[in-house]
Amino acid sequence: MTSDASSWTPSSWRARSAAQQPDWPDEGALDDVLKRLGTRPPLVFAGEVRQLTSTLAEVAAGRAFLLQAGDCAESFEAFTADAIRDKLKVILQMAVVLTYGAGVPVVKMGRIAGQFAKPRSSPTEVVDGVELPAYRGDMVNDMTAEPAARIPDPGRLQRAYDQSASTMNLLRAFTKGGFADLNQVHTWNQEFVASSAEGQRYERIAAGIERALRFMAACGIDLASEATLHQVDFWTSHEALILGYEEALTRRDSLTGGWYDCSAHFVWVGDRTRQPDGAHLEFFRGINNPVGLKLGPTVSPDEAVELCDRLNPTRIPGRLSLITRLGAERAGELLPPLIRAVRDSGHPVVWVCDPMHGNTYLSAGGRKTRHLDHVLAEIGAFFRAHRAEGTWPGGVHVELTGDDVTECLGGAEEVLDSQLDLRYLTACDPRLNGRQSLDLAYRVAELLRG
Ligand code: PEP
Ligand code: CO
């Protein structure tokens, strides 16, 4: 441990400048909530978090692939068991397509059970001609277009914790209690997906898996006792943006004495909060979770290496994932120098492609959208660059939902510009629907095979 590391505490970030924090109007009320959260049970346990680091070390070594997916922003409004189940179904379907199609173990991680805070490009936004403080996620304020709704309310931190706890509870039940059993592979295909070409293609894979399971059983293999066929490990993650909340959930592990941010298994630093001397980097360097770092087009190769040094000075494999989000147009030019610098520095990172956040634009009708063609183009550029540099394209990070929304354009069953208004339901950025998500999984499986 360096002297730097020993001076770290869960609150040492408070001496640094913290980007993107809300202007809480009542500091006393904020402190009360944070104190209370500091006494609440952790949402995850240090042992699980360490297990994820080992699993991600397999990805860093090129022996597994990470699928990280979920809402841009979870919402208090859209909080139902069905919504959680349907999101899980899509992620399980994508994982099946990847595992079956590419023969690579898939690490399944949700942007879920804590993804409630959003960094914003501007502190205000104009809605119907009226300028309002920006919506910063349900953990902070309300998206309703009224000035009062936009005032940060610390009670929302408590609500975000409560919703995360009950989401986590359901996810644990679903993934360990039979729902994620490989024998259920058909039931993950929702009606609106199953009726499409993508869904039919999935049905054929599911039938193949069922045949393989019957074949193994007929050979005398005791499938009932194979836990990996009946349960999945599903990990939670979010952007650890609101540092007071993350600090309150940071606990010392009684076994190792190390600190863990127990708000999720995996947390990441956003592209807007990765200042090397800023509060987010300070907080992240001291927690022992595996962490992610978003890298947008403004990062230089030297800066990327400096951030790796700060976040993973002892170079633990699986500790650090670099999530590039460069845009389809520029990824081919910007990614190779980043890859070379990090590779040559010897940092054992997991390389992940976020093909969403560099490809957002306004549709003709003024909706924030993304086109699946651009999303797939950035993934293609990511695979090409890593293949050329001899590094492992370790994963994808996408925004999706299990619902039949019309937020992103394109796909085999194409969503058109004129259809965006039909079911545009996101609390923040546009998400892929279930069919588009499967399209993406087929494409990634091809690239992994290729
Ligand atoms: C996000 O992942 O929702 C996000 C805001 O990403 P970025 O920090 O990469 O812009
Ligand atoms: Co987003």
CSV table of C-alpha atoms and ligand atoms in Angstrom, one decimal:
chain,number,residue,atom,x,y,z
A,1,MET,CA,0.0,0.0,0.0
A,2,THR,CA,1.3,3.5,-0.8
A,3,SER,CA,1.1,6.3,1.8
A,4,ASP,CA,-1.6,7.7,-0.5
A,5,ALA,CA,-3.7,4.6,0.0
A,6,SER,CA,-3.4,4.7,3.8
A,7,SER,CA,-4.7,8.3,3.9
A,8,TRP,CA,-7.9,7.2,2.1
A,9,THR,CA,-11.2,7.1,4.0
A,10,PRO,CA,-14.7,6.7,2.7
A,11,SER,CA,-15.1,10.5,3.2
A,12,SER,CA,-11.7,11.7,1.9
A,13,TRP,CA,-13.4,12.6,-1.4
A,14,ARG,CA,-15.0,15.6,0.5
A,15,ALA,CA,-11.7,17.5,0.3
A,16,ARG,CA,-11.7,17.4,-3.5
A,17,SER,CA,-13.9,19.1,-6.0
A,18,ALA,CA,-16.9,16.9,-6.9
A,19,ALA,CA,-18.4,17.4,-10.3
A,20,GLN,CA,-22.1,16.8,-11.0
A,21,GLN,CA,-23.3,16.9,-7.4
A,22,PRO,CA,-26.8,18.3,-6.7
A,23,ASP,CA,-27.3,21.6,-4.9
A,24,TRP,CA,-29.2,20.1,-1.9
A,25,PRO,CA,-31.3,23.0,-0.5
A,26,ASP,CA,-31.2,21.6,3.1
A,27,GLU,CA,-27.9,20.3,4.3
A,28,GLY,CA,-29.3,19.2,7.6
A,29,ALA,CA,-32.0,17.0,5.9
A,30,LEU,CA,-29.3,15.6,3.7
A,31,ASP,CA,-27.1,14.7,6.6
A,32,ASP,CA,-30.0,13.0,8.4
A,33,VAL,CA,-30.7,10.7,5.4
A,34,LEU,CA,-27.0,9.9,4.9
A,35,LYS,CA,-26.6,9.0,8.6
A,36,ARG,CA,-29.6,6.7,8.4
A,37,LEU,CA,-28.3,5.1,5.2
A,38,GLY,CA,-25.0,4.5,7.0
A,39,THR,CA,-26.8,2.2,9.4
A,40,ARG,CA,-28.8,0.3,6.8
A,41,PRO,CA,-27.8,-3.2,5.7
A,42,PRO,CA,-25.4,-3.4,2.7
A,43,LEU,CA,-27.0,-4.5,-0.6
A,44,VAL,CA,-24.1,-6.8,-1.5
A,45,PHE,CA,-21.4,-8.5,0.4
A,46,ALA,CA,-17.6,-8.2,0.2
A,47,GLY,CA,-17.2,-11.9,-0.6
A,48,GLU,CA,-19.5,-11.7,-3.6
A,49,VAL,CA,-17.7,-8.6,-4.8
A,50,ARG,CA,-14.4,-10.4,-4.6
A,51,GLN,CA,-15.9,-13.2,-6.6
A,52,LEU,CA,-16.8,-10.8,-9.3
A,53,THR,CA,-13.3,-9.4,-9.4
A,54,SER,CA,-12.0,-13.0,-10.1
A,55,THR,CA,-14.7,-13.5,-12.7
A,56,LEU,CA,-13.7,-10.2,-14.4
A,57,ALA,CA,-10.0,-11.3,-14.3
A,58,GLU,CA,-11.1,-14.1,-16.6
A,59,VAL,CA,-12.5,-11.5,-19.0
A,60,ALA,CA,-9.3,-9.5,-18.8
A,61,ALA,CA,-7.4,-12.7,-19.7
A,62,GLY,CA,-9.6,-13.2,-22.8
A,63,ARG,CA,-11.4,-16.2,-21.5
A,64,ALA,CA,-14.9,-14.7,-20.9
A,65,PHE,CA,-17.1,-11.9,-22.2
A,66,LEU,CA,-19.0,-9.2,-20.2
A,67,LEU,CA,-22.6,-8.3,-21.0
A,68,GLN,CA,-23.5,-5.2,-19.0
A,69,ALA,CA,-27.0,-3.9,-19.7
A,70,GLY,CA,-30.0,-2.2,-18.4
A,71,ASP,CA,-31.8,1.1,-18.2
A,72,CYS,CA,-30.1,4.5,-18.7
A,73,ALA,CA,-31.9,5.5,-15.6
A,74,GLU,CA,-34.1,3.4,-13.3
A,75,SER,CA,-37.3,5.2,-12.2
A,76,PHE,CA,-39.5,5.2,-9.1
A,77,GLU,CA,-42.5,5.2,-11.4
A,78,ALA,CA,-41.7,2.2,-13.6
A,79,PHE,CA,-41.0,-0.1,-10.7
A,80,THR,CA,-42.8,-3.4,-11.0
A,81,ALA,CA,-41.8,-7.1,-10.7
A,82,ASP,CA,-42.8,-7.5,-14.4
A,83,ALA,CA,-40.4,-4.8,-15.5
A,84,ILE,CA,-37.5,-6.3,-13.6
A,85,ARG,CA,-38.4,-9.8,-14.9
A,86,ASP,CA,-38.7,-8.7,-18.5
A,87,LYS,CA,-35.3,-6.9,-18.4
A,88,LEU,CA,-33.7,-10.0,-16.9
A,89,LYS,CA,-35.3,-12.1,-19.7
A,90,VAL,CA,-33.8,-10.0,-22.4
A,91,ILE,CA,-30.3,-10.1,-20.8
A,92,LEU,CA,-30.6,-13.9,-20.3
A,93,GLN,CA,-31.6,-14.3,-23.9
A,94,MET,CA,-28.7,-12.2,-25.1
A,95,ALA,CA,-26.3,-14.2,-22.9
A,96,VAL,CA,-27.7,-17.5,-24.4
A,97,VAL,CA,-27.2,-16.1,-27.9
A,98,LEU,CA,-23.6,-15.1,-27.0
A,99,THR,CA,-22.7,-18.3,-25.2
A,100,TYR,CA,-24.3,-20.6,-27.7
A,101,GLY,CA,-23.2,-18.6,-30.7
A,102,ALA,CA,-19.6,-18.0,-29.7
A,103,GLY,CA,-18.9,-20.6,-27.1
A,104,VAL,CA,-17.6,-18.1,-24.6
A,105,PRO,CA,-18.7,-17.8,-21.0
A,106,VAL,CA,-20.7,-14.7,-20.5
A,107,VAL,CA,-20.6,-12.6,-17.3
A,108,LYS,CA,-24.1,-11.1,-16.8
A,109,MET,CA,-24.3,-7.7,-15.2
A,110,GLY,CA,-27.3,-5.3,-15.0
A,111,ARG,CA,-27.4,-1.6,-14.9
A,112,ILE,CA,-29.9,-2.2,-12.2
A,113,ALA,CA,-30.7,-2.0,-8.5
A,114,GLY,CA,-29.0,1.4,-8.0
A,115,GLN,CA,-28.8,3.2,-11.4
A,116,PHE,CA,-30.8,6.3,-10.3
A,117,ALA,CA,-28.4,9.3,-10.8
A,118,LYS,CA,-27.6,11.0,-14.0
A,119,PRO,CA,-24.7,13.4,-14.9
A,120,ARG,CA,-25.9,16.1,-17.3
A,121,SER,CA,-24.2,18.2,-19.9
A,122,SER,CA,-25.9,21.3,-18.8
A,123,PRO,CA,-27.3,22.3,-15.4
A,124,THR,CA,-30.5,23.5,-17.0
A,125,GLU,CA,-32.8,22.3,-19.8
A,126,VAL,CA,-35.6,23.9,-21.7
A,127,VAL,CA,-38.9,22.1,-21.8
A,128,ASP,CA,-41.7,23.6,-23.9
A,129,GLY,CA,-39.9,27.0,-23.9
A,130,VAL,CA,-39.4,27.1,-20.1
A,131,GLU,CA,-35.9,26.8,-18.6
A,132,LEU,CA,-35.7,24.4,-15.7
A,133,PRO,CA,-33.0,22.9,-13.5
A,134,ALA,CA,-31.9,19.7,-15.3
A,135,TYR,CA,-33.4,16.3,-14.2
A,136,ARG,CA,-30.6,14.4,-12.4
A,137,GLY,CA,-32.2,11.0,-11.9
A,138,ASP,CA,-34.9,9.9,-9.5
A,139,MET,CA,-32.3,9.6,-6.7
A,140,VAL,CA,-32.1,13.5,-6.9
A,141,ASN,CA,-35.2,15.1,-8.3
A,142,ASP,CA,-38.4,14.6,-10.3
A,143,MET,CA,-38.5,14.7,-14.1
A,144,THR,CA,-41.9,16.5,-14.1
A,145,ALA,CA,-41.4,19.7,-16.0
A,146,GLU,CA,-42.1,22.1,-13.1
A,147,PRO,CA,-39.6,24.1,-11.1
A,148,ALA,CA,-40.6,22.7,-7.7
A,149,ALA,CA,-40.2,19.1,-9.0
A,150,ARG,CA,-36.6,19.8,-10.0
A,151,ILE,CA,-35.5,20.8,-6.4
A,152,PRO,CA,-33.1,18.1,-5.1
A,153,ASP,CA,-34.8,16.1,-2.3
A,154,PRO,CA,-32.6,14.0,0.0
A,155,GLY,CA,-35.6,11.8,0.8
A,156,ARG,CA,-35.0,10.4,-2.7
A,157,LEU,CA,-31.7,8.9,-1.6
A,158,GLN,CA,-33.6,6.7,0.9
A,159,ARG,CA,-36.2,5.8,-1.8
A,160,ALA,CA,-33.4,4.8,-4.2
A,161,TYR,CA,-31.8,2.6,-1.5
A,162,ASP,CA,-35.2,1.0,-0.7
A,163,GLN,CA,-36.0,0.3,-4.4
A,164,SER,CA,-32.5,-1.1,-5.0
A,165,ALA,CA,-32.9,-3.4,-2.0
A,166,SER,CA,-36.2,-4.8,-3.2
A,167,THR,CA,-35.0,-5.0,-6.8
A,168,MET,CA,-31.9,-6.9,-5.6
A,169,ASN,CA,-34.1,-9.3,-3.6
A,170,LEU,CA,-36.2,-10.1,-6.7
A,171,LEU,CA,-33.1,-10.6,-8.9
A,172,ARG,CA,-31.6,-13.0,-6.3
A,173,ALA,CA,-34.9,-14.9,-6.3
A,174,PHE,CA,-35.2,-15.0,-10.1
A,175,THR,CA,-31.6,-16.0,-10.7
A,176,LYS,CA,-31.2,-18.6,-7.9
A,177,GLY,CA,-34.8,-19.8,-7.6
A,178,GLY,CA,-35.5,-21.5,-10.9
A,179,PHE,CA,-36.4,-18.7,-13.3
A,180,ALA,CA,-32.9,-18.6,-14.8
A,181,ASP,CA,-32.8,-22.4,-15.1
A,182,LEU,CA,-31.5,-23.4,-18.6
A,183,ASN,CA,-34.6,-25.6,-18.9
A,184,GLN,CA,-36.6,-22.3,-19.0
A,185,VAL,CA,-34.7,-21.0,-22.1
A,186,HIS,CA,-38.0,-20.9,-24.1
A,187,THR,CA,-39.9,-18.9,-21.6
A,188,TRP,CA,-37.5,-16.0,-21.7
A,189,ASN,CA,-38.8,-15.2,-25.2
A,190,GLN,CA,-41.5,-12.7,-24.7
A,191,GLU,CA,-44.5,-12.6,-27.1
A,192,PHE,CA,-43.6,-9.4,-28.9
A,193,VAL,CA,-40.1,-10.8,-29.5
A,194,ALA,CA,-41.1,-14.4,-30.3
A,195,SER,CA,-43.3,-13.3,-33.1
A,196,SER,CA,-40.4,-11.5,-34.9
A,197,ALA,CA,-37.6,-12.8,-37.1
A,198,GLU,CA,-35.2,-12.3,-34.2
A,199,GLY,CA,-37.4,-14.2,-31.9
A,200,GLN,CA,-37.8,-17.1,-34.3
A,201,ARG,CA,-34.1,-17.3,-34.6
A,202,TYR,CA,-33.8,-17.4,-30.8
A,203,GLU,CA,-36.4,-20.2,-30.7
A,204,ARG,CA,-34.1,-22.3,-32.9
A,205,ILE,CA,-31.2,-21.8,-30.5
A,206,ALA,CA,-33.5,-22.6,-27.6
A,207,ALA,CA,-34.6,-25.8,-29.3
A,208,GLY,CA,-30.9,-26.7,-29.9
A,209,ILE,CA,-30.1,-26.2,-26.2
A,210,GLU,CA,-33.1,-28.4,-25.2
A,211,ARG,CA,-31.9,-31.1,-27.5
A,212,ALA,CA,-28.4,-30.9,-26.1
A,213,LEU,CA,-29.7,-31.2,-22.5
A,214,ARG,CA,-31.9,-34.2,-23.5
A,215,PHE,CA,-28.9,-35.8,-25.2
A,216,MET,CA,-26.7,-35.3,-22.1
A,217,ALA,CA,-29.4,-36.7,-19.8
A,218,ALA,CA,-29.8,-39.7,-22.1
A,219,CYS,CA,-26.0,-40.3,-21.9
A,220,GLY,CA,-26.4,-40.7,-18.2
A,221,ILE,CA,-25.1,-37.3,-17.1
A,222,ASP,CA,-26.8,-36.2,-13.8
A,223,LEU,CA,-28.1,-32.8,-15.0
A,224,ALA,CA,-30.1,-32.2,-11.8
A,225,SER,CA,-27.0,-31.9,-9.7
A,226,GLU,CA,-25.3,-29.4,-12.0
A,227,ALA,CA,-26.0,-26.1,-10.3
A,228,THR,CA,-24.6,-24.1,-13.2
A,229,LEU,CA,-27.5,-25.3,-15.3
A,230,HIS,CA,-30.1,-24.2,-12.9
A,231,GLN,CA,-28.8,-20.9,-11.5
A,232,VAL,CA,-27.0,-17.9,-12.9
A,233,ASP,CA,-24.7,-15.3,-11.2
A,234,PHE,CA,-26.2,-12.0,-12.0
A,235,TRP,CA,-24.2,-8.9,-10.9
A,236,THR,CA,-25.5,-5.4,-10.2
A,237,SER,CA,-23.9,-2.1,-11.3
A,238,HIS,CA,-24.5,1.6,-11.6
A,239,GLU,CA,-22.7,4.9,-12.0
A,240,ALA,CA,-21.5,5.9,-8.6
A,241,LEU,CA,-22.3,9.6,-9.1
A,242,ILE,CA,-23.7,10.9,-5.9
A,243,LEU,CA,-20.8,10.4,-3.6
A,244,GLY,CA,-22.6,11.0,-0.3
A,245,TYR,CA,-24.9,8.0,-1.0
A,246,GLU,CA,-21.9,5.8,-2.0
A,247,GLU,CA,-20.0,6.8,1.1
A,248,ALA,CA,-22.9,5.9,3.3
A,249,LEU,CA,-23.0,2.4,1.8
A,250,THR,CA,-19.3,1.9,2.0
A,251,ARG,CA,-18.4,-0.6,4.7
A,252,ARG,CA,-15.3,-2.3,6.1
A,253,ASP,CA,-15.2,-6.0,5.4
A,254,SER,CA,-14.7,-7.9,8.7
A,255,LEU,CA,-12.7,-10.7,7.0
A,256,THR,CA,-10.1,-8.7,5.2
A,257,GLY,CA,-10.3,-5.2,6.7
A,258,GLY,CA,-10.8,-3.7,3.2
A,259,TRP,CA,-13.4,-1.2,2.2
A,260,TYR,CA,-16.2,-2.1,-0.1
A,261,ASP,CA,-18.9,0.1,-1.7
A,262,CYS,CA,-21.8,-2.2,-0.8
A,263,SER,CA,-24.4,-0.3,-3.0
A,264,ALA,CA,-23.6,-2.7,-5.9
A,265,HIS,CA,-21.1,-5.3,-7.0
A,266,PHE,CA,-19.6,-3.1,-9.6
A,267,VAL,CA,-19.6,0.7,-9.9
A,268,TRP,CA,-18.3,3.0,-12.6
A,269,VAL,CA,-17.0,6.6,-13.0
A,270,GLY,CA,-18.8,8.5,-15.7
A,271,ASP,CA,-17.1,10.3,-18.6
A,272,ARG,CA,-18.0,13.7,-17.0
A,273,THR,CA,-16.6,12.9,-13.5
A,274,ARG,CA,-13.2,11.3,-14.3
A,275,GLN,CA,-11.0,14.3,-13.5
A,276,PRO,CA,-7.7,12.8,-12.2
A,277,ASP,CA,-7.7,15.0,-9.1
A,278,GLY,CA,-11.4,15.1,-8.6
A,279,ALA,CA,-13.6,13.7,-5.8
A,280,HIS,CA,-14.8,10.7,-7.8
A,281,LEU,CA,-11.3,9.3,-8.5
A,282,GLU,CA,-10.5,9.9,-4.9
A,283,PHE,CA,-13.5,7.8,-3.7
A,284,PHE,CA,-13.0,5.1,-6.3
A,285,ARG,CA,-9.3,4.5,-5.6
A,286,GLY,CA,-10.0,3.3,-2.0
A,287,ILE,CA,-12.9,0.9,-2.5
A,288,ASN,CA,-12.1,-2.7,-3.3
A,289,ASN,CA,-14.9,-3.3,-5.8
A,290,PRO,CA,-14.2,-4.0,-9.4
A,291,VAL,CA,-14.7,-0.6,-11.0
A,292,GLY,CA,-15.4,0.8,-14.4
A,293,LEU,CA,-14.1,4.0,-16.1
A,294,LYS,CA,-16.0,5.5,-19.0
A,295,LEU,CA,-13.7,7.0,-21.7
A,296,GLY,CA,-15.2,9.5,-24.1
A,297,PRO,CA,-13.6,11.1,-27.2
A,298,THR,CA,-11.8,13.8,-25.1
A,299,VAL,CA,-9.5,11.4,-23.2
A,300,SER,CA,-5.9,11.2,-24.3
A,301,PRO,CA,-3.9,8.0,-24.2
A,302,ASP,CA,-1.6,9.4,-21.5
A,303,GLU,CA,-4.6,10.4,-19.4
A,304,ALA,CA,-6.1,7.0,-19.8
A,305,VAL,CA,-2.9,5.4,-18.4
A,306,GLU,CA,-2.7,7.9,-15.6
A,307,LEU,CA,-6.3,7.0,-14.6
A,308,CYS,CA,-5.4,3.3,-14.7
A,309,ASP,CA,-2.4,4.0,-12.4
A,310,ARG,CA,-4.7,5.8,-9.9
A,311,LEU,CA,-7.5,3.3,-10.0
A,312,ASN,CA,-5.4,0.2,-10.0
A,313,PRO,CA,-1.8,0.9,-8.8
A,314,THR,CA,-1.2,-2.7,-7.9
A,315,ARG,CA,-2.6,-3.9,-11.2
A,316,ILE,CA,-5.1,-6.4,-9.9
A,317,PRO,CA,-6.6,-8.3,-12.9
A,318,GLY,CA,-10.4,-7.8,-13.0
A,319,ARG,CA,-10.3,-4.6,-10.8
A,320,LEU,CA,-10.6,-2.2,-13.7
A,321,SER,CA,-12.8,-2.1,-16.8
A,322,LEU,CA,-12.3,0.6,-19.4
A,323,ILE,CA,-15.6,1.4,-21.0
A,324,THR,CA,-15.0,3.2,-24.3
A,325,ARG,CA,-17.8,5.3,-25.8
A,326,LEU,CA,-16.3,7.1,-28.6
A,327,GLY,CA,-19.0,7.3,-31.3
A,328,ALA,CA,-19.2,5.1,-34.4
A,329,GLU,CA,-17.6,7.8,-36.6
A,330,ARG,CA,-14.5,8.3,-34.5
A,331,ALA,CA,-13.9,5.0,-32.7
A,332,GLY,CA,-11.8,3.6,-35.5
A,333,GLU,CA,-9.4,6.6,-35.2
A,334,LEU,CA,-9.5,7.2,-31.4
A,335,LEU,CA,-9.5,3.6,-30.0
A,336,PRO,CA,-6.2,2.2,-31.4
A,337,PRO,CA,-3.9,4.8,-29.6
A,338,LEU,CA,-5.8,4.3,-26.3
A,339,ILE,CA,-5.5,0.5,-26.6
A,340,ARG,CA,-1.7,0.7,-27.4
A,341,ALA,CA,-1.0,3.1,-24.5
A,342,VAL,CA,-2.8,1.0,-21.9
A,343,ARG,CA,-1.5,-2.3,-23.3
A,344,ASP,CA,2.1,-1.1,-23.3
A,345,SER,CA,1.7,0.2,-19.8
A,346,GLY,CA,1.0,-3.4,-18.7
A,347,HIS,CA,-2.4,-2.7,-17.0
A,348,PRO,CA,-4.6,-5.8,-17.1
A,349,VAL,CA,-7.8,-4.1,-18.0
A,350,VAL,CA,-11.2,-5.4,-19.2
A,351,TRP,CA,-12.0,-3.6,-22.4
A,352,VAL,CA,-15.7,-2.9,-22.8
A,353,CYS,CA,-17.5,-1.1,-25.6
A,354,ASP,CA,-20.4,1.2,-24.8
A,355,PRO,CA,-21.8,1.8,-28.3
A,356,MET,CA,-24.7,4.0,-26.9
A,357,HIS,CA,-23.4,7.2,-25.4
A,358,GLY,CA,-21.3,8.4,-28.4
A,359,ASN,CA,-24.1,7.8,-30.8
A,360,THR,CA,-27.0,9.9,-29.5
A,361,TYR,CA,-28.6,12.5,-31.8
A,362,LEU,CA,-31.9,14.4,-32.2
A,363,SER,CA,-34.4,12.8,-34.6
A,364,ALA,CA,-36.3,15.0,-37.1
A,365,GLY,CA,-39.1,15.2,-34.6
A,366,GLY,CA,-36.8,16.4,-31.8
A,367,ARG,CA,-36.5,13.1,-29.9
A,368,LYS,CA,-33.2,12.0,-28.5
A,369,THR,CA,-32.5,8.8,-30.3
A,370,ARG,CA,-29.8,6.3,-31.5
A,371,HIS,CA,-29.7,4.2,-34.6
A,372,LEU,CA,-29.0,0.5,-34.3
A,373,ASP,CA,-26.7,0.8,-37.4
A,374,HIS,CA,-24.5,3.3,-35.5
A,375,VAL,CA,-24.5,1.2,-32.4
A,376,LEU,CA,-23.4,-1.9,-34.4
A,377,ALA,CA,-20.9,0.2,-36.3
A,378,GLU,CA,-19.1,1.2,-33.1
A,379,ILE,CA,-19.1,-2.4,-31.9
A,380,GLY,CA,-17.6,-3.4,-35.2
A,381,ALA,CA,-14.9,-0.8,-34.9
A,382,PHE,CA,-14.2,-1.9,-31.3
A,383,PHE,CA,-13.7,-5.6,-32.4
A,384,ARG,CA,-11.5,-4.6,-35.4
A,385,ALA,CA,-9.3,-2.3,-33.2
A,386,HIS,CA,-8.8,-5.0,-30.5
A,387,ARG,CA,-8.1,-7.7,-33.1
A,388,ALA,CA,-5.5,-5.5,-34.8
A,389,GLU,CA,-3.8,-4.7,-31.5
A,390,GLY,CA,-3.9,-8.3,-30.1
A,391,THR,CA,-6.1,-7.3,-27.2
A,392,TRP,CA,-9.3,-9.0,-26.1
A,393,PRO,CA,-12.6,-7.2,-26.9
A,394,GLY,CA,-14.0,-8.0,-23.5
A,395,GLY,CA,-17.5,-6.9,-23.4
A,396,VAL,CA,-20.4,-4.6,-24.3
A,397,HIS,CA,-22.3,-2.1,-22.2
A,398,VAL,CA,-25.7,-1.2,-23.5
A,399,GLU,CA,-28.9,0.6,-22.5
A,400,LEU,CA,-32.0,-1.6,-23.1
A,401,THR,CA,-35.3,-2.6,-21.6
A,402,GLY,CA,-37.5,-5.6,-21.8
A,403,ASP,CA,-40.4,-3.5,-22.9
A,404,ASP,CA,-41.6,-3.0,-26.5
A,405,VAL,CA,-40.5,0.6,-26.7
A,406,THR,CA,-39.8,2.8,-29.7
A,407,GLU,CA,-36.8,4.8,-28.5
A,408,CYS,CA,-33.9,3.7,-30.8
A,409,LEU,CA,-34.2,3.5,-34.6
A,410,GLY,CA,-33.5,0.6,-36.9
A,411,GLY,CA,-33.3,-3.2,-36.3
A,412,ALA,CA,-34.5,-6.1,-38.4
A,413,GLU,CA,-38.0,-5.2,-37.5
A,414,GLU,CA,-37.2,-1.6,-38.1
A,415,VAL,CA,-38.3,1.3,-35.8
A,416,LEU,CA,-38.8,4.4,-38.0
A,417,ASP,CA,-38.4,8.0,-37.2
A,418,SER,CA,-42.2,8.5,-37.5
A,419,GLN,CA,-42.7,5.8,-34.8
A,420,LEU,CA,-40.6,7.3,-32.0
A,421,ASP,CA,-43.6,9.0,-30.4
A,422,LEU,CA,-45.5,5.7,-30.1
A,423,ARG,CA,-43.8,4.2,-27.0
A,424,TYR,CA,-41.0,6.6,-26.0
A,425,LEU,CA,-40.9,5.9,-22.3
A,426,THR,CA,-37.3,6.3,-21.1
A,427,ALA,CA,-36.5,8.4,-18.0
A,428,CYS,CA,-33.3,9.5,-19.7
A,429,ASP,CA,-31.5,8.1,-22.8
A,430,PRO,CA,-33.1,6.0,-25.6
A,431,ARG,CA,-32.9,2.2,-24.9
A,432,LEU,CA,-32.9,-0.7,-27.3
A,433,ASN,CA,-36.1,-2.8,-27.1
A,434,GLY,CA,-36.1,-6.6,-26.8
A,435,ARG,CA,-35.9,-7.3,-30.5
A,436,GLN,CA,-33.1,-4.8,-31.1
A,437,SER,CA,-31.2,-6.2,-28.2
A,438,LEU,CA,-31.4,-9.7,-29.7
A,439,ASP,CA,-30.2,-8.2,-33.1
A,440,LEU,CA,-27.2,-6.8,-31.3
A,441,ALA,CA,-26.5,-10.1,-29.5
A,442,TYR,CA,-26.5,-12.0,-32.9
A,443,ARG,CA,-24.1,-9.5,-34.3
A,444,VAL,CA,-21.7,-9.6,-31.3
A,445,ALA,CA,-21.8,-13.4,-31.4
A,446,GLU,CA,-20.7,-13.3,-35.1
A,447,LEU,CA,-17.9,-10.9,-34.2
A,448,LEU,CA,-16.8,-13.1,-31.4
A,449,ARG,CA,-16.7,-16.1,-33.7
A,450,GLY,CA,-15.0,-14.1,-36.4
B,1,PEP,C1,-24.4,6.5,-18.8
B,1,PEP,O1,-23.8,5.5,-18.8
B,1,PEP,O2,-25.6,6.6,-18.6
B,1,PEP,C2,-23.7,7.8,-19.0
B,1,PEP,C3,-24.1,9.0,-18.6
B,1,PEP,O3,-22.5,7.6,-19.6
B,1,PEP,P1,-21.2,8.5,-19.9
B,1,PEP,O4,-20.7,8.9,-18.5
B,1,PEP,O5,-20.3,7.6,-20.6
B,1,PEP,O6,-21.7,9.7,-20.7
B,2,CO,CO,-27.4,6.9,-20.7
